[in-house]
Amino acid sequence: MGTVTLRQVAELTGKSEATVSLVLNSRQFHRVSPRTRAMIQRVAAELGYVPNMQAQALVRGKTRSIAITAIGMTPFYNEYIRRLTHLFEARHYNVFAFETMLSPEREKQVVTWVSQGLFDGCICLEYNYSNRDFYEGLVRSGTPHVFRGWNALEFYPEHMIRVDYRSAISDLFAHLEEQGYRRLSVIIDSSSYFVEEDAFSVRKSLYYELIHNRRLVIDPEAWITVPIDVENHLRYCYEKTREMLTRCPDVDVLIVQSASEIPAVYKAIAESGRRIGIDFAVATFDRIPMLDYMTPPVSYIYEPSEMVADIIAGEMLAQLHESHSPGGECKVKALLALNASTRRQSER
């Protein structure tokens, strides 16, 4: 059987196409009596009628689609996309996630599509210094938008969710100092469109600021930057960690930006003869299922991603006139989970 049409449903129910359309393709279905509505819905289900979303978009001037931009489809961003997809689909919106891979052209293209009306709104999961200019047109035009970011910018657009990492990082440093660790190394992914050094200068300055006046120091020779487009990402992290541990024997802490790199880091540390939780500490960012299977368990800083996703969805739906939200800038604090990888254990 071919595509089932409104006319076929109308013929079998004895109702006009206009009435059938009100029930199946419109938010004005309440204008039809419950008895007639139930009959039309039953016949449509029996025939396998599927609403024409493109036609509905033309009539309403809306696509009921939301674009989401993310740097990459990592476990961190996937958790946000999964939650947001669930929340929007429950309100009959389609979600399209786009991986930018730090390409300005990719991100600008998505913004152009939103500006052209192919999507009703746009969510940027990593709004920062490098890409904020891309979204200025959407902000000025009043196109529904929500941004998530953590950078300390000089100004924040409306409908931005800021995740504050300062207190969690400060608490981690205090814990490491209390445990007797002294010399830090950092492994971090590059995250800048233009100048790689700028990619982590914000994080670098934050680390140096929060470590000030502590007995901890960051070894400048132990700062590892992983290019986002490097082939065999985990192999690169493993090899660079081995090299760093040989080059910097006094380092006794490694802060890993991405939790997905932990298996490679653990392997490199073990092969170097260091003992995590005894004479070496490891901490990371993001709460992903993999961490539950690492030995010893890893200390990590994480965002309350479900809560943040709920806020993002509420902000977007409010702009689409689908729900009520207080709107405006919102600040959420990152959290710290301390585990055995940073707690000094007695030697066995």
Coordinates of C-alpha atoms in Angstrom, one line a residue:
M1 CA 0.0 0.0 0.0
G2 CA 1.2 3.5 -0.8
T3 CA 1.2 6.5 1.5
V4 CA -2.1 6.9 3.3
T5 CA -3.7 10.3 2.7
L6 CA -6.0 12.6 4.6
R7 CA -8.6 12.0 1.9
Q8 CA -8.6 8.3 2.5
V9 CA -9.1 8.8 6.3
A10 CA -11.9 11.3 5.6
E11 CA -13.7 8.9 3.2
L12 CA -13.7 6.0 5.7
T13 CA -14.8 8.2 8.6
G14 CA -17.4 10.2 6.7
K15 CA -15.8 13.5 7.8
S16 CA -14.3 16.3 5.8
E17 CA -10.6 16.5 5.1
A18 CA -10.5 19.7 7.1
T19 CA -11.9 18.0 10.2
V20 CA -9.5 15.0 9.8
S21 CA -6.6 17.5 9.5
L22 CA -7.7 19.3 12.7
V23 CA -7.5 16.0 14.6
L24 CA -4.3 14.5 13.0
N25 CA -2.2 17.5 12.0
S26 CA -3.2 20.4 14.2
R27 CA -2.8 21.6 17.7
Q28 CA -6.5 22.7 17.4
F29 CA -7.9 19.2 17.8
H30 CA -9.9 20.3 20.8
R31 CA -12.3 22.0 18.3
V32 CA -13.5 18.5 17.3
S33 CA -15.8 16.5 19.7
P34 CA -14.1 13.7 21.7
R35 CA -16.3 11.1 20.0
T36 CA -15.4 12.2 16.5
R37 CA -11.7 12.6 17.4
A38 CA -11.5 9.1 18.8
M39 CA -13.1 7.7 15.6
I40 CA -10.7 9.5 13.3
Q41 CA -7.7 8.5 15.4
R42 CA -8.8 4.9 15.4
V43 CA -9.2 4.8 11.6
A44 CA -5.9 6.6 11.0
A45 CA -4.1 4.1 13.2
E46 CA -5.7 1.2 11.4
L47 CA -4.6 2.6 8.0
G48 CA -1.1 3.5 9.3
Y49 CA -1.5 7.2 8.5
V50 CA 1.7 9.2 9.2
P51 CA 1.5 13.0 9.4
N52 CA 3.4 14.9 6.8
M53 CA 5.8 16.9 8.9
Q54 CA 7.0 19.0 6.0
A55 CA 3.4 20.1 5.1
Q56 CA 2.8 20.9 8.8
A57 CA 5.9 23.1 8.9
L58 CA 4.7 25.0 5.9
V59 CA 1.3 25.6 7.4
R60 CA 2.6 26.6 10.8
G61 CA 5.8 28.3 9.7
K62 CA 7.6 26.0 12.2
T63 CA 9.7 22.9 11.6
R64 CA 9.4 21.5 15.2
S65 CA 13.1 20.7 14.9
I66 CA 15.9 21.9 17.2
A67 CA 19.6 22.0 16.1
I68 CA 22.3 21.2 18.7
T69 CA 26.0 21.9 18.1
A70 CA 28.7 20.0 20.0
I71 CA 32.5 19.9 19.5
G72 CA 32.4 16.1 19.2
M73 CA 30.2 13.1 20.0
T74 CA 32.1 12.3 23.1
P75 CA 30.6 10.5 26.2
F76 CA 30.3 14.0 27.8
Y77 CA 28.3 15.6 24.9
N78 CA 26.4 12.4 24.2
E79 CA 24.9 12.5 27.6
Y80 CA 23.6 16.0 27.0
I81 CA 22.3 15.0 23.6
R82 CA 20.6 11.9 24.9
R83 CA 18.8 13.8 27.6
L84 CA 17.8 16.7 25.4
T85 CA 16.5 14.3 22.7
H86 CA 14.3 12.6 25.3
L87 CA 13.0 15.9 26.6
F88 CA 12.2 17.4 23.2
E89 CA 10.7 14.3 21.6
A90 CA 8.3 14.1 24.6
R91 CA 7.1 17.5 23.3
H92 CA 7.0 16.3 19.7
Y93 CA 10.2 18.1 18.6
N94 CA 12.9 16.5 16.4
V95 CA 16.5 17.0 17.6
F96 CA 19.4 17.1 15.1
A97 CA 22.9 17.0 16.7
F98 CA 25.9 18.4 14.7
E99 CA 29.5 17.6 15.5
T100 CA 31.6 20.7 14.7
M101 CA 35.0 19.1 15.3
L102 CA 36.3 22.7 16.0
S103 CA 35.6 23.6 12.3
P104 CA 34.3 27.2 12.0
E105 CA 32.8 26.3 8.7
R106 CA 30.7 23.5 10.1
E107 CA 29.4 25.5 13.0
K108 CA 28.7 28.6 10.8
Q109 CA 26.7 26.3 8.4
V110 CA 24.5 25.0 11.2
V111 CA 23.8 28.6 12.4
T112 CA 23.0 29.6 8.8
W113 CA 20.5 26.8 8.5
V114 CA 18.8 28.0 11.7
S115 CA 18.7 31.5 10.4
Q116 CA 17.1 30.3 7.2
G117 CA 14.3 28.7 9.2
L118 CA 15.3 25.0 8.8
F119 CA 15.2 24.8 12.6
D120 CA 13.0 26.5 15.1
G121 CA 15.9 27.0 17.5
C122 CA 19.5 26.3 18.3
I123 CA 21.4 24.9 21.3
C124 CA 25.1 25.4 21.5
L125 CA 26.7 23.0 24.1
E126 CA 30.1 24.7 24.0
Y127 CA 29.7 28.5 23.8
N128 CA 33.1 30.2 24.3
Y129 CA 35.5 32.9 23.1
S130 CA 36.2 31.1 19.8
N131 CA 32.6 30.7 18.5
R132 CA 30.5 33.3 20.2
D133 CA 30.6 35.6 17.2
F134 CA 28.9 32.9 15.1
Y135 CA 25.7 33.2 17.1
E136 CA 25.4 37.0 17.3
G137 CA 22.9 37.0 14.4
L138 CA 20.6 34.5 16.1
V139 CA 20.7 36.5 19.3
R140 CA 20.0 39.8 17.6
S141 CA 17.1 38.4 15.5
G142 CA 15.4 36.8 18.6
T143 CA 15.7 33.3 17.2
P144 CA 15.2 30.9 20.1
H145 CA 18.6 29.9 21.4
V146 CA 20.3 28.5 24.5
F147 CA 24.0 28.3 25.2
R148 CA 26.0 26.2 27.7
G149 CA 29.5 27.2 28.6
W150 CA 32.0 27.5 31.4
N151 CA 34.4 30.2 30.3
A152 CA 34.6 33.4 32.3
L153 CA 33.5 35.9 29.5
E154 CA 33.3 39.6 30.0
F155 CA 29.6 39.5 29.1
Y156 CA 27.0 36.7 28.9
P157 CA 24.1 36.6 26.4
E158 CA 20.6 35.9 27.6
H159 CA 19.6 32.3 27.8
M160 CA 23.1 31.1 28.7
I161 CA 23.7 28.3 31.2
R162 CA 27.1 28.9 32.9
V163 CA 28.8 25.9 34.6
D164 CA 31.1 27.1 37.3
Y165 CA 34.1 24.9 37.8
R166 CA 36.1 27.2 40.1
S167 CA 35.0 25.8 43.5
A168 CA 35.2 22.2 42.5
I169 CA 38.8 22.6 41.1
S170 CA 39.8 24.6 44.2
D171 CA 38.4 21.8 46.5
L172 CA 40.3 19.2 44.4
F173 CA 43.6 21.1 44.9
A174 CA 42.9 21.4 48.6
H175 CA 42.3 17.7 48.8
L176 CA 45.5 16.9 46.9
E177 CA 47.6 19.2 49.1
E178 CA 46.1 17.6 52.2
Q179 CA 47.0 14.1 50.9
G180 CA 50.6 15.2 50.6
Y181 CA 50.8 15.5 46.8
R182 CA 53.0 18.3 45.5
R183 CA 53.7 18.4 41.7
L184 CA 51.0 18.5 39.1
S185 CA 50.9 17.5 35.4
V186 CA 47.9 18.2 33.1
I187 CA 46.7 16.4 30.0
I188 CA 44.2 18.5 28.0
D189 CA 42.5 18.5 24.6
S190 CA 43.0 21.4 22.4
S191 CA 39.8 23.4 21.9
S192 CA 40.4 26.5 19.9
Y193 CA 39.4 27.3 16.3
F194 CA 42.3 29.5 15.6
V195 CA 45.4 29.5 17.9
E196 CA 46.1 26.3 19.7
E197 CA 47.8 28.1 22.6
D198 CA 44.5 30.0 23.2
A199 CA 42.7 26.8 23.5
F200 CA 43.8 26.1 27.0
S201 CA 45.0 29.5 28.1
V202 CA 41.7 30.0 29.9
R203 CA 42.0 26.7 31.7
K204 CA 45.7 27.3 32.3
S205 CA 45.1 30.6 33.9
L206 CA 42.3 29.1 36.1
Y207 CA 44.5 26.3 37.3
Y208 CA 47.4 28.7 38.1
E209 CA 45.0 31.1 39.9
L210 CA 43.5 28.4 42.0
I211 CA 46.8 26.8 42.9
H212 CA 48.3 30.1 44.0
N213 CA 49.5 30.2 47.7
R214 CA 49.2 26.4 47.9
R215 CA 52.1 24.0 48.4
L216 CA 51.2 22.5 45.0
V217 CA 52.9 23.5 41.8
I218 CA 52.2 22.8 38.2
D219 CA 55.2 21.5 36.3
P220 CA 55.3 23.5 33.0
E221 CA 57.2 20.7 31.4
A222 CA 54.4 18.3 32.2
W223 CA 51.6 20.0 30.4
I224 CA 50.3 17.8 27.5
T225 CA 48.0 19.1 24.8
V226 CA 46.2 16.5 22.7
P227 CA 45.1 17.8 19.2
I228 CA 41.4 17.1 18.8
D229 CA 42.0 15.6 15.3
V230 CA 44.9 13.4 16.2
E231 CA 44.7 9.8 14.9
N232 CA 44.4 7.1 17.5
H233 CA 43.6 9.5 20.3
L234 CA 44.1 7.0 23.1
R235 CA 47.4 5.8 21.8
Y236 CA 48.6 9.4 21.6
C237 CA 47.6 10.0 25.3
Y238 CA 49.3 6.8 26.3
E239 CA 52.6 7.6 24.6
K240 CA 52.7 11.3 25.7
T241 CA 51.9 10.3 29.3
R242 CA 54.8 7.7 29.2
E243 CA 57.1 10.4 27.8
M244 CA 56.1 13.0 30.4
L245 CA 56.6 10.5 33.4
T246 CA 60.1 9.8 32.1
R247 CA 60.9 13.5 31.6
C248 CA 59.3 14.7 34.9
P249 CA 60.1 12.1 37.6
D250 CA 59.0 14.4 40.4
V251 CA 55.4 14.7 39.1
D252 CA 53.0 12.9 41.4
V253 CA 49.6 14.1 40.2
L254 CA 48.0 14.0 36.7
I255 CA 44.9 16.0 36.0
V256 CA 43.1 14.5 32.9
Q257 CA 40.6 16.8 31.1
S258 CA 38.7 14.0 29.4
A259 CA 37.6 10.9 31.4
S260 CA 37.6 8.9 28.1
E261 CA 41.4 9.1 28.2
I262 CA 41.7 7.4 31.7
P263 CA 42.4 3.8 30.5
A264 CA 45.4 5.0 28.4
V265 CA 46.6 7.1 31.3
Y266 CA 46.3 4.3 33.8
K267 CA 48.2 1.9 31.6
A268 CA 51.0 4.5 31.1
I269 CA 51.3 5.1 34.8
A270 CA 51.3 1.4 35.7
E271 CA 54.1 0.7 33.2
S272 CA 56.2 3.6 34.6
G273 CA 56.2 1.9 38.0
R274 CA 54.0 4.5 39.7
R275 CA 51.2 3.3 42.0
I276 CA 47.9 5.2 41.7
G277 CA 46.6 6.0 45.2
I278 CA 49.9 5.3 46.9
D279 CA 52.6 7.5 45.3
F280 CA 50.7 8.9 42.4
A281 CA 47.3 10.6 42.1
V282 CA 44.9 10.9 39.1
A283 CA 41.8 13.0 38.8
T284 CA 39.6 13.7 35.8
F285 CA 36.5 15.5 34.5
D286 CA 33.1 14.1 33.6
R287 CA 31.1 11.3 35.0
I288 CA 31.0 8.5 32.5
P289 CA 30.2 4.8 33.0
M290 CA 33.7 3.7 32.2
L291 CA 35.0 5.2 35.4
D292 CA 33.0 2.6 37.4
Y293 CA 35.3 -0.2 36.1
M294 CA 38.7 1.5 36.7
T295 CA 40.9 0.3 39.6
P296 CA 41.4 2.2 41.8
P297 CA 38.2 4.2 41.3
V298 CA 38.9 7.7 39.9
S299 CA 38.3 11.1 41.5
Y300 CA 36.4 13.3 39.1
I301 CA 34.8 16.7 38.7
Y302 CA 31.5 16.6 36.9
E303 CA 28.5 18.7 35.8
P304 CA 25.0 17.8 37.0
S305 CA 24.3 17.2 33.4
E306 CA 20.7 16.0 33.7
M307 CA 19.8 19.1 35.7
V308 CA 21.6 21.4 33.2
A309 CA 19.9 19.6 30.3
D310 CA 16.5 20.1 32.0
I311 CA 17.3 23.8 32.4
I312 CA 18.4 24.1 28.7
A313 CA 15.2 22.4 27.5
G314 CA 13.0 24.6 29.7
E315 CA 14.7 27.7 28.4
M316 CA 14.2 26.6 24.8
L317 CA 10.6 25.5 25.2
A318 CA 9.8 28.8 26.9
Q319 CA 11.2 30.8 23.9
L320 CA 9.1 28.5 21.7
H321 CA 6.0 29.3 23.8
E322 CA 5.7 25.7 24.9
S323 CA 6.4 26.2 28.6
H324 CA 7.2 28.8 31.3
S325 CA 10.7 29.5 32.4
P326 CA 12.2 32.4 34.4
G327 CA 14.7 32.9 31.5
G328 CA 17.9 34.9 31.7
E329 CA 21.4 33.9 32.8
C330 CA 21.7 30.8 34.9
K331 CA 24.7 29.6 36.9
V332 CA 25.3 26.0 38.0
K333 CA 28.2 24.7 40.0
A334 CA 30.3 21.6 39.0
L335 CA 30.7 18.9 41.7
L336 CA 33.6 16.9 43.0
A337 CA 33.6 13.2 43.7
L338 CA 36.6 12.0 45.6
N339 CA 37.7 8.4 45.2
A340 CA 40.7 6.2 45.9
S341 CA 42.8 7.5 43.0
T342 CA 43.6 10.7 44.9
R343 CA 43.5 9.3 48.5
R344 CA 46.8 8.2 50.0
Q345 CA 46.7 4.4 50.7
S346 CA 49.1 2.6 52.8
E347 CA 51.5 0.3 50.9
R348 CA 50.6 -3.3 50.8

